[in-house]
Each structure stands twice: as structure tokens, then as C-alpha cells.
Coordinates of C-alpha atoms in Angstrom, one line a residue:
Chain A
M876 CA 154.5 90.9 106.6
R877 CA 155.2 92.6 110.0
I878 CA 152.5 94.5 112.4
E879 CA 153.2 96.8 115.0
L880 CA 151.3 98.1 117.8
K881 CA 152.2 100.4 120.5
A882 CA 149.9 101.0 123.4
V883 CA 146.5 100.1 121.4
S884 CA 143.5 101.0 123.2
K885 CA 139.8 101.1 122.5
I886 CA 137.0 103.1 125.0
F887 CA 133.9 103.1 123.7
S888 CA 131.4 105.9 124.1
D889 CA 129.5 104.1 126.4
G890 CA 132.9 103.6 128.2
N891 CA 133.4 99.6 128.2
R892 CA 137.3 99.6 127.5
A893 CA 137.1 96.9 124.3
L894 CA 141.4 97.0 123.9
D895 CA 143.5 97.7 127.0
N896 CA 147.1 99.1 126.3
I897 CA 148.1 96.1 123.2
T898 CA 151.4 96.6 122.4
Y899 CA 152.6 93.9 119.7
R900 CA 155.6 93.5 117.5
E901 CA 155.6 90.1 115.0
D902 CA 156.3 89.1 111.7
F903 CA 153.6 86.5 110.3
N904 CA 152.1 85.5 107.2
A905 CA 149.0 83.9 108.6
L906 CA 148.6 85.5 112.5
A907 CA 145.0 83.9 114.5
I908 CA 143.4 86.3 117.0
I909 CA 141.9 83.4 119.6
G910 CA 140.6 84.1 123.0
P911 CA 137.1 84.3 124.9
S912 CA 133.9 86.5 123.4
G913 CA 133.7 89.3 124.3
G914 CA 137.3 90.2 124.6
G915 CA 138.3 92.5 122.0
K916 CA 139.1 90.3 118.9
S917 CA 137.0 91.8 116.7
T918 CA 137.7 95.4 117.7
L919 CA 141.3 94.7 117.3
L920 CA 140.6 93.3 113.7
R921 CA 138.3 96.4 112.8
I922 CA 141.1 98.8 114.3
L923 CA 142.9 97.3 112.0
G924 CA 141.1 97.1 109.0
G925 CA 140.8 100.8 109.4
L926 CA 136.9 100.3 110.2
I927 CA 136.9 102.0 113.5
E928 CA 139.6 104.3 115.0
P929 CA 141.5 103.2 118.3
T930 CA 140.8 106.1 121.3
S931 CA 145.1 105.8 121.8
G932 CA 147.8 104.1 120.8
E933 CA 149.9 104.0 116.9
V934 CA 149.4 101.0 114.6
A935 CA 152.1 100.0 111.8
L936 CA 151.9 97.1 108.7
N937 CA 155.3 96.5 107.3
G938 CA 156.6 100.1 109.0
K939 CA 153.9 102.3 107.8
K940 CA 151.5 104.0 110.2
I941 CA 147.7 103.8 109.9
C942 CA 146.9 107.1 109.7
Y943 CA 143.1 107.5 111.3
D944 CA 141.5 110.0 109.4
E945 CA 138.7 109.4 106.8
K946 CA 141.0 110.4 104.1
H947 CA 143.3 108.2 104.6
L948 CA 141.3 105.2 105.5
I949 CA 139.6 105.3 102.2
Q950 CA 142.6 104.3 100.6
Y951 CA 143.8 102.5 103.6
R952 CA 141.0 100.2 103.0
R953 CA 140.8 100.0 99.7
K954 CA 144.3 98.0 100.2
I955 CA 143.1 95.2 102.4
G956 CA 140.4 93.0 101.7
F957 CA 137.8 92.5 104.9
V958 CA 135.9 89.4 105.9
F959 CA 132.8 89.5 107.9
Q960 CA 131.0 86.8 110.0
S961 CA 128.2 86.7 107.9
K962 CA 125.9 89.3 106.0
G963 CA 128.8 91.0 104.3
L964 CA 128.3 90.4 100.5
F965 CA 125.2 92.8 99.1
N966 CA 121.7 91.6 99.5
H967 CA 120.5 93.1 95.9
L968 CA 123.2 91.8 94.3
T969 CA 124.6 88.4 92.6
A970 CA 127.8 86.2 93.4
R971 CA 129.4 87.8 90.4
Q972 CA 128.1 91.1 90.7
N973 CA 129.2 91.0 94.4
I974 CA 132.8 90.9 93.3
I975 CA 132.6 93.4 90.3
L976 CA 131.1 96.4 92.2
P977 CA 134.1 97.1 94.0
L978 CA 136.9 96.4 91.3
V979 CA 134.8 99.2 88.7
N980 CA 133.7 101.4 91.5
V981 CA 136.5 101.7 93.7
H982 CA 139.5 100.3 91.8
G983 CA 138.4 101.6 88.2
Y984 CA 138.2 98.4 86.1
T985 CA 136.2 98.4 82.7
K986 CA 133.3 96.7 83.3
A987 CA 134.9 94.2 81.4
G988 CA 138.1 93.4 83.1
A989 CA 136.2 93.0 85.7
G990 CA 134.1 90.5 84.5
T991 CA 136.9 88.2 83.8
T992 CA 138.3 89.1 87.0
A993 CA 135.3 87.5 88.4
D994 CA 134.7 85.2 86.4
N995 CA 138.2 83.6 87.1
L996 CA 137.8 84.1 90.9
L997 CA 134.6 81.6 90.4
E998 CA 135.9 79.1 88.4
R999 CA 138.5 78.6 90.6
F1000 CA 136.8 78.3 93.9
G1001 CA 134.2 76.5 92.5
L1002 CA 131.5 79.0 92.6
F1003 CA 130.7 79.6 88.7
R1004 CA 127.9 77.5 88.6
D1005 CA 126.5 79.8 91.1
R1006 CA 127.3 83.3 89.6
H1007 CA 124.1 84.7 88.7
K1008 CA 122.6 83.8 92.2
Y1009 CA 121.9 86.2 95.1
P1010 CA 123.3 86.3 98.9
H1011 CA 120.0 84.6 100.1
E1012 CA 119.9 81.5 97.1
L1013 CA 123.3 80.6 98.6
S1014 CA 124.2 78.9 101.1
G1015 CA 125.9 80.0 103.8
G1016 CA 129.9 78.1 103.4
Q1017 CA 129.2 79.6 99.5
Q1018 CA 128.7 83.4 100.9
Q1019 CA 131.7 83.1 102.8
R1020 CA 133.6 81.8 99.9
V1021 CA 132.2 84.4 97.6
A1022 CA 133.0 87.1 100.6
I1023 CA 136.4 86.2 100.3
A1024 CA 136.8 86.1 96.7
R1025 CA 135.4 89.3 96.3
A1026 CA 137.9 90.9 98.8
V1027 CA 141.1 88.6 97.1
A1028 CA 139.8 89.6 93.8
V1029 CA 141.4 94.0 94.4
K1030 CA 144.5 91.6 95.3
P1031 CA 145.0 92.9 98.5
K1032 CA 148.1 93.0 100.4
L1033 CA 146.3 92.2 103.8
L1034 CA 143.4 89.9 104.2
L1035 CA 141.0 90.4 107.5
L1036 CA 138.9 88.4 108.5
D1037 CA 136.2 88.1 111.6
E1038 CA 135.3 84.5 112.2
P1039 CA 134.4 83.6 108.7
T1040 CA 133.3 80.3 110.0
S1041 CA 131.4 80.9 113.3
A1042 CA 127.8 80.7 111.6
L1043 CA 128.8 77.8 109.6
D1044 CA 128.1 74.2 110.0
P1045 CA 131.0 72.0 110.8
E1046 CA 131.1 70.9 106.7
L1047 CA 130.7 74.2 105.5
T1048 CA 133.3 75.2 107.8
S1049 CA 135.8 72.8 106.1
E1050 CA 135.2 74.1 102.7
V1051 CA 136.2 78.1 104.1
L1052 CA 139.2 76.9 105.9
D1053 CA 140.3 74.9 102.5
M1054 CA 140.0 78.1 100.0
L1055 CA 142.0 80.2 102.7
N1056 CA 144.7 77.7 103.7
E1057 CA 145.4 77.7 99.6
L1058 CA 145.5 81.2 99.5
R1059 CA 147.9 81.0 102.4
N1060 CA 149.6 78.5 100.5
E1061 CA 150.1 81.4 97.5
G1062 CA 151.8 84.0 99.7
L1063 CA 148.4 85.6 100.7
N1064 CA 148.8 87.3 104.2
F1065 CA 146.1 87.2 106.3
I1066 CA 144.9 87.9 110.1
L1067 CA 142.1 86.0 111.3
V1068 CA 140.3 86.1 114.2
T1069 CA 138.7 82.7 114.8
H1070 CA 137.1 80.1 117.3
E1071 CA 138.4 77.2 114.9
M1072 CA 141.9 76.1 116.6
G1073 CA 142.5 73.0 114.4
F1074 CA 143.1 75.6 111.7
A1075 CA 144.6 78.1 114.3
K1076 CA 147.3 75.6 114.7
K1077 CA 147.7 74.1 111.6
A1078 CA 147.5 76.9 108.9
C1079 CA 148.2 79.4 111.3
D1080 CA 152.0 80.4 111.5
K1081 CA 151.5 83.1 114.7
L1082 CA 149.3 84.2 117.1
M1083 CA 147.7 86.0 119.8
F1084 CA 145.4 85.3 122.5
I1085 CA 143.4 88.0 123.9
V1086 CA 141.5 88.0 127.1
N1087 CA 139.6 91.3 128.5
G1088 CA 140.7 93.6 126.2
R1089 CA 144.5 92.6 127.0
L1090 CA 147.2 90.6 125.1
A1091 CA 147.6 87.7 127.7
E1092 CA 150.2 85.6 125.4
Y1093 CA 151.7 85.7 121.8
G1094 CA 154.2 83.5 119.6
D1095 CA 154.4 81.3 117.3
S1096 CA 151.0 79.2 116.8
E1097 CA 152.5 75.7 117.0
K1098 CA 154.3 76.2 120.1
L1099 CA 151.7 77.7 122.4
F1100 CA 149.3 75.3 121.4
T1101 CA 151.7 72.3 122.3
S1102 CA 152.6 74.3 126.0
P1103 CA 151.4 77.7 126.7
E1104 CA 152.8 79.4 129.5
T1105 CA 150.2 81.5 131.0
E1106 CA 147.4 80.1 133.4
E1107 CA 144.9 81.9 131.1
L1108 CA 146.0 80.0 127.7
A1109 CA 146.2 76.6 129.3
G1110 CA 142.3 77.2 131.0
F1111 CA 141.1 78.4 127.6
L1112 CA 142.7 75.8 125.7
S1113 CA 141.8 72.8 128.0
K1114 CA 138.4 74.4 127.8
V1115 CA 138.2 74.9 123.9
L1116 CA 139.4 71.4 122.8
E1117 CA 137.8 69.7 125.7
W1118 CA 135.4 67.6 123.6
N1119 CA 138.1 67.5 120.3
V1120 CA 138.2 64.0 119.1
Chain B
M771 CA 88.7 65.4 91.1
P772 CA 86.1 65.3 93.9
I773 CA 83.5 68.3 93.3
Y774 CA 84.3 70.2 96.6
S775 CA 87.7 70.5 95.1
L776 CA 86.5 73.0 92.7
F777 CA 85.9 75.0 96.6
I778 CA 88.3 74.5 99.1
K779 CA 91.8 75.8 99.2
N780 CA 94.8 73.2 98.9
N781 CA 96.7 72.5 102.4
D782 CA 99.4 74.0 100.5
N783 CA 97.5 76.7 99.6
K784 CA 97.9 77.2 96.5
T785 CA 95.2 77.1 94.2
A786 CA 95.1 76.1 90.6
F787 CA 94.1 78.3 87.9
L788 CA 90.6 76.7 86.8
P789 CA 88.8 76.3 90.5
K790 CA 90.6 79.9 91.1
A791 CA 88.8 81.9 87.9
F792 CA 85.9 79.9 88.9
N793 CA 85.6 81.3 92.1
I794 CA 86.2 84.7 91.0
V795 CA 83.7 84.9 88.9
I796 CA 81.3 84.0 91.3
A797 CA 82.9 86.2 94.3
V798 CA 82.2 89.3 91.4
A799 CA 78.4 87.8 90.8
L800 CA 77.6 87.5 94.1
F801 CA 79.3 90.9 95.0
M802 CA 77.0 92.4 92.3
L803 CA 73.7 90.2 93.1
F804 CA 73.6 91.9 96.1
F805 CA 73.8 95.2 94.8
L806 CA 71.1 94.7 91.8
F807 CA 69.1 93.3 94.9
S808 CA 69.3 96.7 96.9
I809 CA 68.6 98.7 93.9
K810 CA 65.6 96.6 92.4
R811 CA 64.2 96.7 96.0
L812 CA 64.2 100.8 96.4
G813 CA 62.4 100.4 92.8
M814 CA 64.9 102.3 90.6
E815 CA 65.6 102.2 86.8
F816 CA 69.3 103.0 85.6
D817 CA 70.0 105.0 83.0
F818 CA 73.3 105.8 81.7
S819 CA 73.4 106.8 78.3
F820 CA 73.6 110.6 79.3
L821 CA 77.4 109.8 79.8
W822 CA 78.0 109.7 76.6
S823 CA 77.5 112.9 75.9
F824 CA 79.3 114.0 78.6
R825 CA 82.4 111.4 77.2
Y826 CA 84.7 114.9 76.4
R827 CA 84.7 116.2 80.0
L828 CA 84.8 113.0 81.4
A829 CA 87.9 112.3 79.1
Q830 CA 89.2 115.4 80.6
G831 CA 88.8 114.7 84.6
F832 CA 90.0 111.2 83.6
A833 CA 93.1 112.7 82.8
A834 CA 93.3 115.5 85.2
T835 CA 93.1 112.9 88.1
V836 CA 95.8 110.7 86.5
E837 CA 98.1 113.8 86.1
L838 CA 97.6 115.0 89.4
S839 CA 97.9 111.3 90.8
L840 CA 101.3 111.1 89.2
A841 CA 102.4 114.8 90.0
S842 CA 101.5 114.4 93.6
L843 CA 103.9 110.9 93.5
V844 CA 106.6 112.5 92.8
V845 CA 106.3 115.3 95.0
S846 CA 105.7 113.3 97.8
L847 CA 108.4 110.6 97.4
F848 CA 110.4 113.7 97.2
L849 CA 109.2 115.1 100.3
G850 CA 108.7 111.4 102.2
F851 CA 112.4 111.2 101.3
L852 CA 113.7 113.9 102.7
S853 CA 111.8 113.7 105.8
A854 CA 112.8 110.0 106.4
L855 CA 116.4 111.5 105.6
A856 CA 115.4 114.3 108.2
N857 CA 113.8 111.9 110.6
N858 CA 117.0 110.1 111.1
S859 CA 119.0 113.2 111.3
R860 CA 121.5 113.7 114.5
I861 CA 120.3 117.2 114.5
L862 CA 117.7 117.0 117.0
V863 CA 115.6 119.7 115.6
I864 CA 115.5 118.5 112.2
S865 CA 114.5 114.9 113.4
Y866 CA 111.9 116.0 115.9
F867 CA 110.8 118.6 112.6
S868 CA 110.0 115.5 110.8
K869 CA 108.3 113.7 113.5
V870 CA 105.6 116.3 114.0
Y871 CA 105.2 116.5 110.6
V872 CA 104.5 112.9 110.0
Q873 CA 102.5 113.1 113.8
F874 CA 100.5 115.9 112.3
F875 CA 99.5 114.8 108.8
R876 CA 98.8 111.1 109.5
G877 CA 96.6 112.0 112.7
T878 CA 94.8 114.6 110.7
P879 CA 91.8 113.9 108.1
L880 CA 92.6 115.2 104.6
I881 CA 89.7 116.7 104.1
M882 CA 90.7 119.1 107.0
Q883 CA 94.1 120.0 105.6
V884 CA 92.5 120.3 102.3
Y885 CA 90.4 123.7 103.3
L886 CA 92.6 124.6 106.0
F887 CA 96.0 124.9 103.9
F888 CA 93.8 126.0 100.7
Y889 CA 92.1 129.0 102.5
I890 CA 94.8 129.8 105.4
I891 CA 98.2 128.9 103.7
G892 CA 97.7 129.1 100.4
T893 CA 95.9 132.9 100.8
A894 CA 98.5 133.6 102.6
W895 CA 101.2 132.4 100.3
G896 CA 99.4 133.5 97.4
V897 CA 99.0 129.8 95.3
D898 CA 96.6 130.6 93.3
N899 CA 96.6 128.4 91.1
R900 CA 94.5 125.8 92.2
F901 CA 96.0 122.1 90.4
W902 CA 99.5 123.0 91.8
A903 CA 98.0 123.3 95.2
G904 CA 96.1 120.6 94.9
V905 CA 99.1 118.5 94.3
L906 CA 101.2 120.1 97.2
I907 CA 98.4 119.4 99.8
L908 CA 98.0 115.9 98.7
S909 CA 101.7 115.7 98.6
I910 CA 102.3 117.0 101.7
F911 CA 99.7 114.5 103.2
E912 CA 101.0 111.3 101.5
G913 CA 104.2 112.4 101.7
A914 CA 104.0 112.0 106.0
Y915 CA 103.1 108.1 105.0
I916 CA 105.5 107.8 102.1
S917 CA 108.3 108.9 105.0
E918 CA 107.3 106.5 107.1
I919 CA 107.5 103.8 104.3
I920 CA 110.8 104.7 103.6
R921 CA 112.3 105.1 107.1
G922 CA 111.1 101.5 107.3
G923 CA 113.2 100.7 104.2
L924 CA 116.5 102.4 105.9
D925 CA 116.2 101.0 109.1
S926 CA 115.4 97.7 107.6
I927 CA 119.2 97.8 105.6
E928 CA 121.6 95.9 107.9
H929 CA 124.6 97.5 109.4
T930 CA 127.3 94.7 108.0
Q931 CA 125.6 96.5 104.6
L932 CA 126.9 99.7 105.7
E933 CA 130.7 98.2 107.4
A934 CA 130.7 95.9 104.2
A935 CA 130.0 99.0 102.2
R936 CA 132.7 101.0 104.0
A937 CA 135.8 97.8 103.6
V938 CA 135.4 97.7 100.1
G939 CA 136.2 101.1 100.1
L940 CA 133.2 102.9 98.6
K941 CA 132.8 106.7 99.7
S942 CA 129.5 107.6 101.6
G943 CA 128.3 108.8 98.4
Q944 CA 128.6 106.0 96.5
T945 CA 127.8 103.5 99.1
M946 CA 123.9 105.6 99.2
R947 CA 123.6 105.1 95.2
L948 CA 125.4 101.9 95.2
I949 CA 124.2 99.6 97.6
V950 CA 121.6 101.5 99.9
L951 CA 119.5 103.0 97.5
P952 CA 118.8 100.2 95.5
Q953 CA 118.0 98.2 98.5
I954 CA 115.8 100.5 99.9
I955 CA 114.1 100.7 96.3
K956 CA 113.4 96.6 96.7
R957 CA 112.0 96.3 99.6
T958 CA 109.7 99.5 99.6
L959 CA 108.5 99.0 96.0
P960 CA 105.2 97.3 97.2
S961 CA 104.3 99.4 99.9
L962 CA 104.7 102.4 97.9
A963 CA 102.3 101.3 95.0
G964 CA 100.2 100.7 97.7
Q965 CA 100.4 104.1 98.6
F966 CA 99.9 105.3 94.4
A967 CA 96.2 103.6 94.6
S968 CA 96.0 105.8 97.6
I969 CA 96.9 108.7 96.4
I970 CA 94.7 108.7 93.2
K971 CA 91.6 107.9 95.6
D972 CA 92.5 110.6 98.2
S973 CA 92.7 113.1 94.9
S974 CA 88.9 113.2 94.4
L975 CA 88.8 115.2 97.7
L976 CA 90.3 118.2 96.1
S977 CA 87.1 118.2 94.4
L978 CA 86.7 120.5 98.0
I979 CA 88.3 123.1 96.6
S980 CA 87.0 122.8 92.7
V981 CA 90.0 120.9 91.5
I982 CA 88.4 119.9 87.9
E983 CA 89.2 116.6 88.7
L984 CA 87.3 113.1 87.8
T985 CA 85.3 113.5 91.3
Q986 CA 84.7 117.1 90.8
T987 CA 84.0 116.8 86.6
I988 CA 81.0 113.9 88.1
R989 CA 79.6 116.2 91.1
E990 CA 79.0 119.2 87.8
I991 CA 77.5 116.5 85.7
S992 CA 75.2 115.5 88.5
A993 CA 74.7 118.5 89.8
S994 CA 72.7 119.7 86.6
N995 CA 70.7 116.3 85.7
F996 CA 70.0 115.0 88.5
A997 CA 71.8 111.0 87.7
I998 CA 73.6 111.4 91.3
F999 CA 73.9 107.4 91.2
E1000 CA 74.6 106.3 88.1
S1001 CA 77.1 109.5 87.8
Y1002 CA 78.9 108.1 91.0
I1003 CA 78.6 104.0 90.5
F1004 CA 80.2 105.4 86.9
L1005 CA 82.9 107.4 88.7
G1006 CA 84.0 104.1 91.5
L1007 CA 84.6 101.9 88.0
L1008 CA 86.5 104.3 86.5
Y1009 CA 88.6 104.8 89.7
L1010 CA 89.2 101.0 90.2
T1011 CA 90.1 100.9 86.3
L1012 CA 92.9 103.1 87.8
T1013 CA 93.4 101.3 91.1
F1014 CA 93.1 97.7 90.0
P1015 CA 96.1 97.4 87.8
I1016 CA 98.1 98.7 91.2
S1017 CA 96.7 96.8 93.3
M1018 CA 97.9 93.6 91.0
Y1019 CA 101.2 94.9 90.7
T1020 CA 101.2 95.2 94.6
R1021 CA 100.4 91.7 95.1
Y1022 CA 103.3 90.3 92.2
L1023 CA 105.7 92.8 94.2
E1024 CA 104.5 91.7 97.5
S1025 CA 105.5 88.1 96.6
R1026 CA 108.7 88.6 94.9
Y1027 CA 109.6 90.0 97.8
S1028 CA 108.7 87.3 100.1
Y1029 CA 110.4 84.9 98.1
E1030 CA 113.5 86.3 98.9
N1031 CA 113.3 86.3 102.5

């Protein structure tokens, strides 16, 4: 998949400049966005997902410009999967119903067809036994896996994930990342905001490093981790990897 | 099992059926004894037998209270929901109008509203059907409380729920219908059920403008035979038959909801 950002900026109504003139062009299968907290990573992901509008600049996927008016955005969001940091499942619906609802109400599936699709996905990701549980009855890792299953159920052309594991315990983190890796091996493209450097390095082919709303460095993931060019990335990596085994 | 365990709550806060039933019976008996003792001191003799001859009027009054309460429940839910949405409106005058409404009707006694609205507003706008005037006054009063309940429900819906709804491609109408409303209903149902019990009790004040409901019926009966105490004791029991099941249902809903959190 090809992503193009042309001078993208986002200034919030309180004057906070979250993204500052980001220009970027890349072909990727799995793109990781890393950087310090509050640097604009989530804002960028929300712009890519059509959830918020950039103040200025242009975004294009596979050469197709995203048109930021609500009518087009609704159509656009339907082709994209989005997974939030936490609490993204609908509280009043079971795991199975969470997957079915968008299929029926947005994508025009019949109830039976949506049910089959949901069951197949739940089966495949080891969630079948818990399919009738409500989000509050599931572990954090199960919640995130259901959220990913809901997002990929509609066969999106791109999956966006906003720190999908940062609210999880380490052992739950790996069950989510394993699932993501499996989907990537099947050819699903995704963009991921993450603090999981091991996953960014091994499972993602490209990397964006964002600091204070600027794109400080970018390129092949493997290469950036082994030989960062900027002081900022080198400093950031040495800090986040300091206690790694 | 030691004998005191029949009277003391377990450490885990759960009470088995037997001690529960046993202690409820004792508590109710104590309560009634207190009343009976007071009556004894006054040297009064009660005779409830006259009530039987008024059974049709009482049944009518009872039915009228149920109808009045149900109609008021529907109208006050509508007003409360509207007011809660208005309160969150970005148009300031609408938002403040809702706030003024809630403050005024929650901050003044119902008895004042009943008189004021029936004799001034009712007369000025030509509302002369007492039943519907009563429903309207009661609904406006209860709607202010329901507005706050629903506003609390709206506030309790996390921002991520709305963002997730947008992300999966729902339109705003669908988000309201499929995501927001079901969650609000689930969360506010215990409080709303409790409010329904209040509506039933508060409807008794409509007897002041001669709406022929249960309280007014009892007032008329006791005015004709001066059996005030018997009449009002019986009145209390009739209201309890309506509010007690609702109160039990409210408890059940509350326990179910607290478990989910």
C-alpha cells in the first residue's frame, strides 16, 4: 500500500499544534509510528482514519486523495478498520454482537451471514468459547482481539491501530501482537502506533518517528533501529530500550 | 450453627434465606406493634368494614391513579429526554432554557406548582380537563428529575463509544439508535423505575385540584363518614401495593448493573 502525506498540519481549537507540516511518501505493508507520548502519533492516525480533519495539507492512499467532508468520510471509514487503545468495543453488546453490528448495519449483510462471518473469526482467533460474553467479562487482551476481529471482519483495505497493547499486561500484549502478525502474513496492511519496539522492528517493514508534531525520521524499520541517523531517534531508542533484555 | 448467626450479617455481606425471612418478619412485626401501641394509647377502635361498601369507588380511584401515573410516566419520559438533549445543546439559549426548567421545577414544591399551573396557566390556556391537566403538571414536575437522570446517563457514555461508532462507519442517527440509546436505557433504568414510584406517590397531590384519583376518593369518603384514620391507613396500603413491587424491581436492576461495573 502506498501512503502520501503532503504538508499535513493539525492545530486544535485550543491552539495546540499537534502536527506540524508533515510530508511523507512510502510503500508499506506494515507501518509503525513511534515516538514520545503527546508527540502527535494518535492525531496522525486519526487523520488517516478519517476521524478528524487536518487543518491543512493532503492525505492520499494508493493515489486516492481523502476528501475530508462528512459525506465522503463515512464511505471512507467503511473501508478502513480502526482499533483503539482500549474501550473501543460497544459495552452493551457481546463479543459476537460487536462483530455483527457493523456487518449488518453498515455493510448490508443478512443477520445469518454476519453471524457466520463472526463465528468463523471468533473460532479462528480462539475466542469462540467467549463469544457470548460482554466486554466487561473479557480480559483486556481478549477485548483487543475482539476489537481487531471486528475491524477485519469487513475486509478493510487497511487496518489502523492506536496503541492497541499499551493498556495490557505483558503476557496479554503478546497474544494481541501474535494475532496481528498472523494477519500481516496473510497480506493485511496496517499502520500501528505503538510502544512495542520489538514488534515495530520485527513485524513492521517501515517506520515513522514523530516528535513534537514533526516527522523526525523515517525509513526501513530494521535499518532505523540498528543505525538511527538523527540524535533524537538515537536518544529515544536508547531510552526505551534501556532495560530490554 | 450458633444462635446469634440468625441475627448478624455474615462477613461477606450475603444473607441466607432463612435469617433473611426471619428478620424481615420480626422487623415488620415491630413496626406494626409500634403503630398498634400508639393506637391503643389513644383508646381508639378501628372498624374497616365500611370500606367494602365503597369498593367500586375505591377501585375506580385506584384505576385512575394507575392511569394517571402511567400517562405521566410516558409524558415525563418524553419531556425529560428532550430536556436532557436540550441541556447538552450547543445552542446556548436552548441549553439554558433546559437548565432553568430543571432548576425551577426541582427547586419548588409540587403543591405550589399544582396550584399555580392549574389556576393560572391552565385557565389562561384553556386546559379544563382535570385529568390531563393533572398529567401535564405532574409530567412537567417529574420530567425535571428524569432530565437529570438521563443527562447523567448521557454523560456516562464514554467518548470512545462514540468514536468507535464513527470508526465502524455508523451514521449519527444509527449511533444514537444502536449505541447511545441502548446504553442509556440500561444504565438509567433503575433510577427511572424509582422515579416511577415517585410519580405514583406524587400523583396524590393532584387531589388538590379535584382530580378524582385514589387520594381524592379517600378524601371524599372520609369526609362523609369521618373515619379518617381507617381511610388513610387503607390508602397507604393501596399505594404500597403499587410502589413496593417497583421498589423490588429497582433493587434487582441496581444489583444487576452494579455487577457489570
